[in-house]
Amino acid sequence: EWEEELAGNFSVAFGLAMRELFETLFGDDGGVVYNDDQQSLSLKATLDCNHRDTSSDNTTEESFAKNDNTSIVENNNYLNLMMDQLLLQQYQHLHNNHHLPQNNNHQKMMSIHLSIKPIKAQLQNIFAVPMLTRDIVASKPHLKGGYQRLERVFKETQSYNEVKQKTYELAEEVGLDSAKRTVIAEATITCLEYFQVKDLESGRVVQGMED
């Protein structure tokens, strides 16, 4: 029973996070509608593809870090707590490079329509991770993949003492925060979805579903 409740909470959180994301990035460009009863979300926006800044087309973590325009999502604490940073940066990249049309003379005008309605959520697994948290890894990036390295040590040496020693070293590197634990829960959320990108001049659907 608790698994179903937790999975249901994931579904609600998913909808709220997507709503905040769309309203933050596209609230001025088009309509964002959220139905509380059905927990469904709809986005309709018109994008001007003529004003693209191709200098930021390299969508790597490093390029986003150097992009001052990411302040829209960087300054939103709710989004930063709810969603993965690289996913946020992908949406920010779309927003930075496609803008609300200023007049009717542009020829490369695109409409985007996305509707999402969660219909099922299921908890896949839940487990605790000692010592390492996202904040710790963010402040000490070299610790990323620490447990994979421990696993590799055991595969190479087949020695529990060696793994024990490496674990002590990891705890020492983490410092006082080594007493913390991170609980990771993963759930799949099945959604009904409609997605379409259309060229407004020709009426041609360039991506997604037909009308």
Short mmCIF file of N, CA and C in Angstrom, two decimals, residues 3-165:
data_model
loop_
_atom_site.label_atom_id
_atom_site.label_comp_id
_atom_site.label_asym_id
_atom_site.label_seq_id
_atom_site.Cartn_x
_atom_site.Cartn_y
_atom_site.Cartn_z
N GLU A 3 3.76 1.54 -1.21
CA GLU A 3 4.39 1.69 -2.52
C GLU A 3 3.49 2.45 -3.48
N GLU A 4 2.19 2.12 -3.47
CA GLU A 4 1.25 2.82 -4.35
C GLU A 4 1.13 4.29 -3.97
N GLU A 5 1.11 4.57 -2.67
CA GLU A 5 1.01 5.96 -2.23
C GLU A 5 2.24 6.76 -2.64
N LEU A 6 3.42 6.14 -2.49
CA LEU A 6 4.65 6.82 -2.87
C LEU A 6 4.69 7.06 -4.37
N ALA A 7 4.31 6.06 -5.15
CA ALA A 7 4.28 6.21 -6.60
C ALA A 7 3.29 7.30 -7.01
N GLY A 8 2.14 7.36 -6.33
CA GLY A 8 1.16 8.41 -6.61
C GLY A 8 1.72 9.79 -6.32
N ASN A 9 2.50 9.90 -5.25
CA ASN A 9 3.13 11.18 -4.93
C ASN A 9 4.15 11.58 -6.00
N PHE A 10 4.84 10.58 -6.55
CA PHE A 10 5.76 10.85 -7.66
C PHE A 10 5.00 11.44 -8.85
N SER A 11 3.84 10.87 -9.14
CA SER A 11 3.04 11.34 -10.27
C SER A 11 2.60 12.78 -10.07
N VAL A 12 2.15 13.11 -8.87
CA VAL A 12 1.75 14.49 -8.57
C VAL A 12 2.94 15.44 -8.68
N ALA A 13 4.08 15.03 -8.12
CA ALA A 13 5.28 15.86 -8.18
C ALA A 13 5.73 16.08 -9.61
N PHE A 14 5.62 15.05 -10.44
CA PHE A 14 5.98 15.16 -11.85
C PHE A 14 5.15 16.24 -12.54
N GLY A 15 3.83 16.20 -12.31
CA GLY A 15 2.95 17.17 -12.93
C GLY A 15 3.22 18.59 -12.45
N LEU A 16 3.46 18.75 -11.16
CA LEU A 16 3.73 20.08 -10.61
C LEU A 16 5.06 20.64 -11.12
N ALA A 17 6.06 19.77 -11.22
CA ALA A 17 7.37 20.22 -11.71
C ALA A 17 7.29 20.63 -13.18
N MET A 18 6.59 19.86 -14.01
CA MET A 18 6.45 20.21 -15.42
C MET A 18 5.66 21.50 -15.57
N ARG A 19 4.64 21.67 -14.72
CA ARG A 19 3.86 22.91 -14.78
C ARG A 19 4.75 24.12 -14.46
N GLU A 20 5.54 24.01 -13.41
CA GLU A 20 6.44 25.12 -13.04
C GLU A 20 7.45 25.39 -14.14
N LEU A 21 7.96 24.33 -14.76
CA LEU A 21 8.94 24.48 -15.84
C LEU A 21 8.33 25.23 -17.02
N PHE A 22 7.15 24.78 -17.46
CA PHE A 22 6.52 25.41 -18.62
C PHE A 22 6.12 26.86 -18.34
N GLU A 23 5.60 27.11 -17.15
CA GLU A 23 5.19 28.47 -16.82
C GLU A 23 6.40 29.39 -16.70
N THR A 24 7.52 28.85 -16.22
CA THR A 24 8.73 29.65 -16.09
C THR A 24 9.32 30.00 -17.45
N LEU A 25 9.38 29.03 -18.34
CA LEU A 25 10.05 29.23 -19.63
C LEU A 25 9.14 29.77 -20.72
N PHE A 26 7.86 29.39 -20.69
CA PHE A 26 6.98 29.72 -21.79
C PHE A 26 5.72 30.48 -21.35
N GLY A 27 5.68 30.91 -20.10
CA GLY A 27 4.48 31.59 -19.61
C GLY A 27 4.14 32.84 -20.40
N ASP A 28 5.15 33.54 -20.92
CA ASP A 28 4.91 34.76 -21.69
C ASP A 28 4.71 34.47 -23.17
N ASP A 29 5.06 33.25 -23.62
CA ASP A 29 5.03 32.94 -25.04
C ASP A 29 3.73 32.26 -25.48
N GLY A 30 3.00 31.69 -24.58
CA GLY A 30 1.82 30.95 -24.99
C GLY A 30 1.03 30.52 -23.78
N GLY A 31 0.09 29.63 -24.00
CA GLY A 31 -0.79 29.21 -22.93
C GLY A 31 -0.30 27.97 -22.23
N VAL A 32 -0.27 28.02 -20.91
CA VAL A 32 0.03 26.85 -20.08
C VAL A 32 -1.19 26.60 -19.21
N VAL A 33 -1.81 25.43 -19.39
CA VAL A 33 -3.04 25.10 -18.66
C VAL A 33 -2.81 23.84 -17.85
N TYR A 34 -3.11 23.90 -16.56
CA TYR A 34 -2.98 22.74 -15.68
C TYR A 34 -4.34 22.42 -15.08
N ASN A 35 -4.78 21.18 -15.25
CA ASN A 35 -6.05 20.72 -14.71
C ASN A 35 -5.79 19.97 -13.41
N ASP A 36 -6.16 20.56 -12.30
CA ASP A 36 -5.89 19.95 -11.00
C ASP A 36 -6.61 18.62 -10.82
N ASP A 37 -7.84 18.54 -11.31
CA ASP A 37 -8.63 17.32 -11.12
C ASP A 37 -8.02 16.14 -11.86
N GLN A 38 -7.62 16.37 -13.11
CA GLN A 38 -7.05 15.29 -13.93
C GLN A 38 -5.53 15.25 -13.89
N GLN A 39 -4.91 16.26 -13.24
CA GLN A 39 -3.45 16.37 -13.18
C GLN A 39 -2.84 16.36 -14.58
N SER A 40 -3.56 16.98 -15.51
CA SER A 40 -3.07 17.05 -16.89
C SER A 40 -2.49 18.44 -17.15
N LEU A 41 -1.56 18.50 -18.09
CA LEU A 41 -0.84 19.74 -18.39
C LEU A 41 -0.82 19.94 -19.89
N SER A 42 -1.08 21.16 -20.33
CA SER A 42 -1.08 21.47 -21.75
C SER A 42 -0.27 22.74 -22.00
N LEU A 43 0.59 22.70 -23.00
CA LEU A 43 1.40 23.85 -23.39
C LEU A 43 1.16 24.14 -24.87
N LYS A 44 0.84 25.40 -25.18
CA LYS A 44 0.75 25.85 -26.56
C LYS A 44 1.51 27.16 -26.66
N ALA A 45 2.49 27.21 -27.56
CA ALA A 45 3.31 28.41 -27.70
C ALA A 45 3.72 28.58 -29.15
N THR A 46 3.99 29.83 -29.53
CA THR A 46 4.50 30.15 -30.87
C THR A 46 5.93 30.61 -30.72
N LEU A 47 6.82 29.99 -31.50
CA LEU A 47 8.25 30.27 -31.38
C LEU A 47 8.80 30.85 -32.68
N ASP A 48 9.67 31.84 -32.55
CA ASP A 48 10.33 32.46 -33.69
C ASP A 48 11.68 31.80 -33.88
N CYS A 49 11.84 31.04 -34.95
CA CYS A 49 13.08 30.30 -35.18
C CYS A 49 14.11 31.12 -35.94
N ASN A 50 13.82 32.38 -36.28
CA ASN A 50 14.79 33.20 -36.99
C ASN A 50 15.83 33.79 -36.05
N HIS A 51 15.48 33.89 -34.76
CA HIS A 51 16.37 34.55 -33.81
C HIS A 51 17.17 33.55 -33.00
N ARG A 52 17.77 32.61 -33.68
CA ARG A 52 18.54 31.58 -32.99
C ARG A 52 19.97 32.01 -32.79
N ASP A 53 20.51 31.73 -31.62
CA ASP A 53 21.91 31.99 -31.32
C ASP A 53 22.65 30.66 -31.45
N THR A 54 23.24 30.43 -32.61
CA THR A 54 23.88 29.15 -32.88
C THR A 54 25.15 28.95 -32.07
N SER A 55 25.62 30.00 -31.42
CA SER A 55 26.84 29.84 -30.63
C SER A 55 26.64 28.92 -29.45
N SER A 56 25.37 28.70 -29.05
CA SER A 56 25.10 27.84 -27.90
C SER A 56 24.51 26.51 -28.31
N ASP A 57 24.72 26.12 -29.59
CA ASP A 57 24.17 24.86 -30.06
C ASP A 57 24.84 23.66 -29.43
N ASN A 58 26.06 23.82 -28.92
CA ASN A 58 26.76 22.71 -28.29
C ASN A 58 26.21 22.53 -26.89
N THR A 59 25.23 21.65 -26.75
CA THR A 59 24.49 21.53 -25.50
C THR A 59 25.19 20.61 -24.52
N THR A 60 26.41 20.97 -24.14
CA THR A 60 27.13 20.20 -23.15
C THR A 60 26.99 20.87 -21.80
N GLU A 61 27.35 20.15 -20.75
CA GLU A 61 27.26 20.71 -19.41
C GLU A 61 28.14 21.94 -19.29
N GLU A 62 29.33 21.91 -19.94
CA GLU A 62 30.24 23.03 -19.85
C GLU A 62 29.68 24.26 -20.56
N SER A 63 29.04 24.06 -21.73
CA SER A 63 28.52 25.20 -22.46
C SER A 63 27.38 25.85 -21.72
N PHE A 64 26.55 25.06 -21.03
CA PHE A 64 25.47 25.64 -20.25
C PHE A 64 26.02 26.43 -19.09
N ALA A 65 27.11 25.94 -18.49
CA ALA A 65 27.68 26.63 -17.34
C ALA A 65 28.16 28.02 -17.72
N LYS A 66 28.54 28.21 -19.00
CA LYS A 66 29.05 29.49 -19.45
C LYS A 66 27.96 30.39 -20.01
N ASN A 67 26.72 29.90 -20.07
CA ASN A 67 25.63 30.64 -20.68
C ASN A 67 24.90 31.46 -19.62
N ASP A 68 25.02 32.80 -19.71
CA ASP A 68 24.41 33.67 -18.72
C ASP A 68 22.89 33.62 -18.77
N ASN A 69 22.32 33.19 -19.92
CA ASN A 69 20.88 33.18 -20.06
C ASN A 69 20.20 32.09 -19.25
N THR A 70 20.96 31.21 -18.62
CA THR A 70 20.36 30.14 -17.85
C THR A 70 19.79 30.65 -16.53
N SER A 71 19.86 31.97 -16.29
CA SER A 71 19.43 32.50 -15.00
C SER A 71 17.95 32.24 -14.74
N ILE A 72 17.14 32.06 -15.78
CA ILE A 72 15.71 31.83 -15.58
C ILE A 72 15.48 30.60 -14.73
N VAL A 73 16.17 29.52 -15.03
CA VAL A 73 15.99 28.31 -14.25
C VAL A 73 16.94 28.26 -13.06
N GLU A 74 18.10 28.87 -13.18
CA GLU A 74 19.05 28.86 -12.07
C GLU A 74 18.48 29.56 -10.85
N ASN A 75 17.68 30.59 -11.07
CA ASN A 75 17.13 31.37 -9.97
C ASN A 75 15.82 30.81 -9.44
N ASN A 76 15.36 29.71 -10.02
CA ASN A 76 14.12 29.10 -9.57
C ASN A 76 14.45 27.94 -8.64
N ASN A 77 14.39 28.19 -7.34
CA ASN A 77 14.77 27.16 -6.37
C ASN A 77 13.88 25.93 -6.46
N TYR A 78 12.59 26.14 -6.73
CA TYR A 78 11.66 25.02 -6.82
C TYR A 78 12.07 24.05 -7.92
N LEU A 79 12.37 24.60 -9.11
CA LEU A 79 12.78 23.74 -10.22
C LEU A 79 14.10 23.04 -9.93
N ASN A 80 15.01 23.74 -9.32
CA ASN A 80 16.32 23.14 -9.05
C ASN A 80 16.24 22.02 -8.02
N LEU A 81 15.23 22.07 -7.15
CA LEU A 81 15.03 20.99 -6.20
C LEU A 81 14.27 19.82 -6.81
N MET A 82 13.43 20.11 -7.80
CA MET A 82 12.52 19.10 -8.34
C MET A 82 13.05 18.36 -9.55
N MET A 83 13.94 18.99 -10.33
CA MET A 83 14.31 18.41 -11.62
C MET A 83 15.82 18.32 -11.79
N ASP A 84 16.23 17.38 -12.62
CA ASP A 84 17.64 17.18 -12.92
C ASP A 84 18.21 18.40 -13.65
N GLN A 85 19.43 18.78 -13.30
CA GLN A 85 20.02 19.99 -13.84
C GLN A 85 20.19 19.94 -15.36
N LEU A 86 20.66 18.84 -15.88
CA LEU A 86 20.87 18.75 -17.33
C LEU A 86 19.56 18.79 -18.09
N LEU A 87 18.50 18.22 -17.52
CA LEU A 87 17.19 18.30 -18.16
C LEU A 87 16.71 19.74 -18.19
N LEU A 88 16.89 20.46 -17.08
CA LEU A 88 16.51 21.87 -17.05
C LEU A 88 17.28 22.67 -18.10
N GLN A 89 18.53 22.35 -18.27
CA GLN A 89 19.37 23.08 -19.21
C GLN A 89 18.95 22.83 -20.65
N GLN A 90 18.44 21.64 -20.94
CA GLN A 90 17.95 21.37 -22.28
C GLN A 90 16.74 22.24 -22.60
N TYR A 91 15.82 22.37 -21.67
CA TYR A 91 14.67 23.24 -21.88
C TYR A 91 15.09 24.70 -21.95
N GLN A 92 16.06 25.09 -21.14
CA GLN A 92 16.54 26.46 -21.17
C GLN A 92 17.17 26.78 -22.52
N HIS A 93 17.87 25.80 -23.08
CA HIS A 93 18.50 25.98 -24.39
C HIS A 93 17.44 26.25 -25.45
N LEU A 94 16.32 25.53 -25.40
CA LEU A 94 15.23 25.76 -26.34
C LEU A 94 14.69 27.18 -26.18
N HIS A 95 14.50 27.60 -24.94
CA HIS A 95 13.96 28.93 -24.68
C HIS A 95 14.92 30.01 -25.13
N ASN A 96 16.21 29.82 -24.92
CA ASN A 96 17.20 30.83 -25.29
C ASN A 96 17.27 31.05 -26.79
N ASN A 97 17.01 30.01 -27.57
CA ASN A 97 17.25 30.06 -29.00
C ASN A 97 16.00 30.22 -29.84
N HIS A 98 14.83 30.20 -29.23
CA HIS A 98 13.58 30.40 -29.97
C HIS A 98 12.71 31.33 -29.14
N HIS A 99 12.36 32.48 -29.74
CA HIS A 99 11.75 33.53 -28.96
C HIS A 99 10.34 33.84 -29.44
N LEU A 100 9.60 34.58 -28.61
CA LEU A 100 8.28 35.02 -28.97
C LEU A 100 8.37 35.95 -30.17
N PRO A 101 7.53 35.78 -31.20
CA PRO A 101 7.62 36.62 -32.40
C PRO A 101 7.33 38.09 -32.09
N GLN A 102 8.09 38.98 -32.75
CA GLN A 102 7.93 40.41 -32.54
C GLN A 102 6.98 41.03 -33.57
N ASN A 103 6.86 40.43 -34.77
CA ASN A 103 5.94 40.93 -35.79
C ASN A 103 5.56 39.78 -36.70
N ASN A 104 4.81 40.07 -37.75
CA ASN A 104 4.30 39.04 -38.63
C ASN A 104 5.15 38.85 -39.88
N ASN A 105 6.33 39.46 -39.93
CA ASN A 105 7.15 39.39 -41.14
C ASN A 105 8.05 38.17 -41.16
N HIS A 106 8.20 37.47 -40.05
CA HIS A 106 9.07 36.31 -40.01
C HIS A 106 8.44 35.16 -40.76
N GLN A 107 9.25 34.37 -41.39
CA GLN A 107 8.76 33.26 -42.18
C GLN A 107 8.94 31.93 -41.48
N LYS A 108 9.86 31.85 -40.55
CA LYS A 108 10.09 30.59 -39.85
C LYS A 108 9.44 30.65 -38.47
N MET A 109 8.13 30.57 -38.48
CA MET A 109 7.37 30.59 -37.25
C MET A 109 6.88 29.18 -36.95
N MET A 110 7.11 28.73 -35.74
CA MET A 110 6.72 27.38 -35.35
C MET A 110 5.75 27.44 -34.17
N SER A 111 4.77 26.58 -34.20
CA SER A 111 3.90 26.42 -33.04
C SER A 111 4.26 25.10 -32.37
N ILE A 112 4.24 25.09 -31.06
CA ILE A 112 4.53 23.87 -30.32
C ILE A 112 3.33 23.57 -29.42
N HIS A 113 2.93 22.32 -29.43
CA HIS A 113 1.79 21.89 -28.61
C HIS A 113 2.18 20.60 -27.90
N LEU A 114 2.13 20.63 -26.59
CA LEU A 114 2.47 19.46 -25.79
C LEU A 114 1.44 19.30 -24.69
N SER A 115 0.82 18.13 -24.65
CA SER A 115 -0.14 17.81 -23.58
C SER A 115 0.31 16.53 -22.90
N ILE A 116 0.27 16.53 -21.57
CA ILE A 116 0.71 15.38 -20.77
C ILE A 116 -0.33 15.08 -19.71
N LYS A 117 -0.71 13.81 -19.60
CA LYS A 117 -1.64 13.39 -18.55
C LYS A 117 -1.17 12.07 -17.96
N PRO A 118 -0.63 12.07 -16.75
CA PRO A 118 -0.22 10.80 -16.12
C PRO A 118 -1.44 9.91 -15.87
N ILE A 119 -1.32 8.64 -16.21
CA ILE A 119 -2.43 7.70 -16.00
C ILE A 119 -2.05 6.54 -15.10
N LYS A 120 -0.74 6.35 -14.88
CA LYS A 120 -0.32 5.23 -14.04
C LYS A 120 1.07 5.51 -13.50
N ALA A 121 1.29 5.17 -12.24
CA ALA A 121 2.61 5.31 -11.63
C ALA A 121 2.94 4.05 -10.86
N GLN A 122 4.18 3.61 -11.00
CA GLN A 122 4.59 2.37 -10.32
C GLN A 122 6.01 2.53 -9.77
N LEU A 123 6.16 2.21 -8.49
CA LEU A 123 7.47 2.26 -7.86
C LEU A 123 8.33 1.10 -8.36
N GLN A 124 9.52 1.41 -8.83
CA GLN A 124 10.41 0.39 -9.36
C GLN A 124 11.40 -0.11 -8.32
N ASN A 125 12.04 0.78 -7.62
CA ASN A 125 12.96 0.38 -6.56
C ASN A 125 13.21 1.56 -5.63
N ILE A 126 13.71 1.24 -4.45
CA ILE A 126 14.06 2.26 -3.46
C ILE A 126 15.23 1.73 -2.64
N PHE A 127 16.24 2.56 -2.45
CA PHE A 127 17.42 2.11 -1.72
C PHE A 127 18.14 3.30 -1.11
N ALA A 128 18.96 3.03 -0.11
CA ALA A 128 19.72 4.07 0.58
C ALA A 128 21.17 4.06 0.13
N VAL A 129 21.73 5.23 -0.03
CA VAL A 129 23.13 5.39 -0.42
C VAL A 129 23.86 6.11 0.72
N PRO A 130 24.77 5.45 1.40
CA PRO A 130 25.49 6.12 2.49
C PRO A 130 26.54 7.10 1.98
N MET A 131 26.79 8.10 2.76
CA MET A 131 27.88 9.07 2.58
C MET A 131 27.64 10.08 1.47
N LEU A 132 27.43 9.61 0.25
CA LEU A 132 27.39 10.54 -0.88
C LEU A 132 25.99 11.10 -1.10
N THR A 133 25.90 12.42 -1.17
CA THR A 133 24.66 13.11 -1.53
C THR A 133 24.94 13.96 -2.77
N ARG A 134 23.89 14.47 -3.39
CA ARG A 134 24.07 15.30 -4.58
C ARG A 134 24.87 16.56 -4.25
N ASP A 135 24.58 17.14 -3.08
CA ASP A 135 25.29 18.37 -2.69
C ASP A 135 26.78 18.10 -2.50
N ILE A 136 27.10 16.96 -1.90
CA ILE A 136 28.51 16.62 -1.68
C ILE A 136 29.22 16.42 -3.02
N VAL A 137 28.59 15.69 -3.93
CA VAL A 137 29.21 15.44 -5.24
C VAL A 137 29.32 16.73 -6.03
N ALA A 138 28.32 17.63 -5.87
CA ALA A 138 28.39 18.92 -6.57
C ALA A 138 29.57 19.75 -6.08
N SER A 139 29.84 19.68 -4.77
CA SER A 139 30.95 20.46 -4.22
C SER A 139 32.30 19.78 -4.42
N LYS A 140 32.27 18.43 -4.58
CA LYS A 140 33.49 17.67 -4.81
C LYS A 140 33.25 16.72 -5.99
N PRO A 141 33.31 17.25 -7.21
CA PRO A 141 32.96 16.45 -8.39
C PRO A 141 33.79 15.18 -8.57
N HIS A 142 34.99 15.16 -8.03
CA HIS A 142 35.84 13.98 -8.20
C HIS A 142 35.29 12.76 -7.44
N LEU A 143 34.32 13.00 -6.55
CA LEU A 143 33.71 11.88 -5.82
C LEU A 143 32.62 11.19 -6.63
N LYS A 144 32.22 11.79 -7.74
CA LYS A 144 31.19 11.17 -8.58
C LYS A 144 31.66 9.81 -9.07
N GLY A 145 30.83 8.82 -8.93
CA GLY A 145 31.20 7.46 -9.32
C GLY A 145 32.00 6.73 -8.26
N GLY A 146 31.96 7.24 -7.02
CA GLY A 146 32.76 6.63 -5.95
C GLY A 146 32.39 5.17 -5.70
N TYR A 147 31.11 4.85 -5.74
CA TYR A 147 30.70 3.46 -5.46
C TYR A 147 31.01 2.53 -6.63
N GLN A 148 30.98 3.07 -7.83
CA GLN A 148 31.39 2.27 -8.98
C GLN A 148 32.86 1.89 -8.88
N ARG A 149 33.65 2.84 -8.35
CA ARG A 149 35.08 2.55 -8.16
C ARG A 149 35.28 1.48 -7.10
N LEU A 150 34.48 1.51 -6.04
CA LEU A 150 34.57 0.47 -5.02
C LEU A 150 34.22 -0.89 -5.60
N GLU A 151 33.21 -0.92 -6.43
CA GLU A 151 32.80 -2.17 -7.07
C GLU A 151 33.92 -2.69 -7.98
N ARG A 152 34.57 -1.76 -8.67
CA ARG A 152 35.66 -2.16 -9.55
C ARG A 152 36.84 -2.71 -8.75
N VAL A 153 37.10 -2.11 -7.58
CA VAL A 153 38.18 -2.62 -6.72
C VAL A 153 37.91 -4.06 -6.31
N PHE A 154 36.66 -4.36 -5.94
CA PHE A 154 36.34 -5.73 -5.54
C PHE A 154 36.47 -6.71 -6.71
N LYS A 155 36.03 -6.29 -7.88
CA LYS A 155 36.13 -7.18 -9.05
C LYS A 155 37.59 -7.48 -9.37
N GLU A 156 38.44 -6.48 -9.17
CA GLU A 156 39.85 -6.66 -9.51
C GLU A 156 40.63 -7.42 -8.45
N THR A 157 40.26 -7.23 -7.17
CA THR A 157 41.06 -7.82 -6.08
C THR A 157 40.37 -8.98 -5.38
N GLN A 158 39.02 -9.02 -5.45
CA GLN A 158 38.24 -10.03 -4.71
C GLN A 158 38.57 -9.98 -3.21
N SER A 159 38.92 -8.79 -2.74
CA SER A 159 39.35 -8.63 -1.35
C SER A 159 38.40 -7.70 -0.61
N TYR A 160 37.72 -8.21 0.40
CA TYR A 160 36.84 -7.38 1.21
C TYR A 160 37.64 -6.37 2.03
N ASN A 161 38.84 -6.76 2.44
CA ASN A 161 39.68 -5.84 3.20
C ASN A 161 40.08 -4.64 2.34
N GLU A 162 40.35 -4.90 1.08
CA GLU A 162 40.72 -3.80 0.19
C GLU A 162 39.54 -2.85 -0.02
N VAL A 163 38.35 -3.42 -0.19
CA VAL A 163 37.15 -2.60 -0.34
C VAL A 163 36.87 -1.81 0.94
N LYS A 164 37.09 -2.47 2.09
CA LYS A 164 36.89 -1.80 3.38
C LYS A 164 37.81 -0.61 3.52
N GLN A 165 39.08 -0.79 3.12
CA GLN A 165 40.04 0.29 3.20
C GLN A 165 39.66 1.45 2.29
#
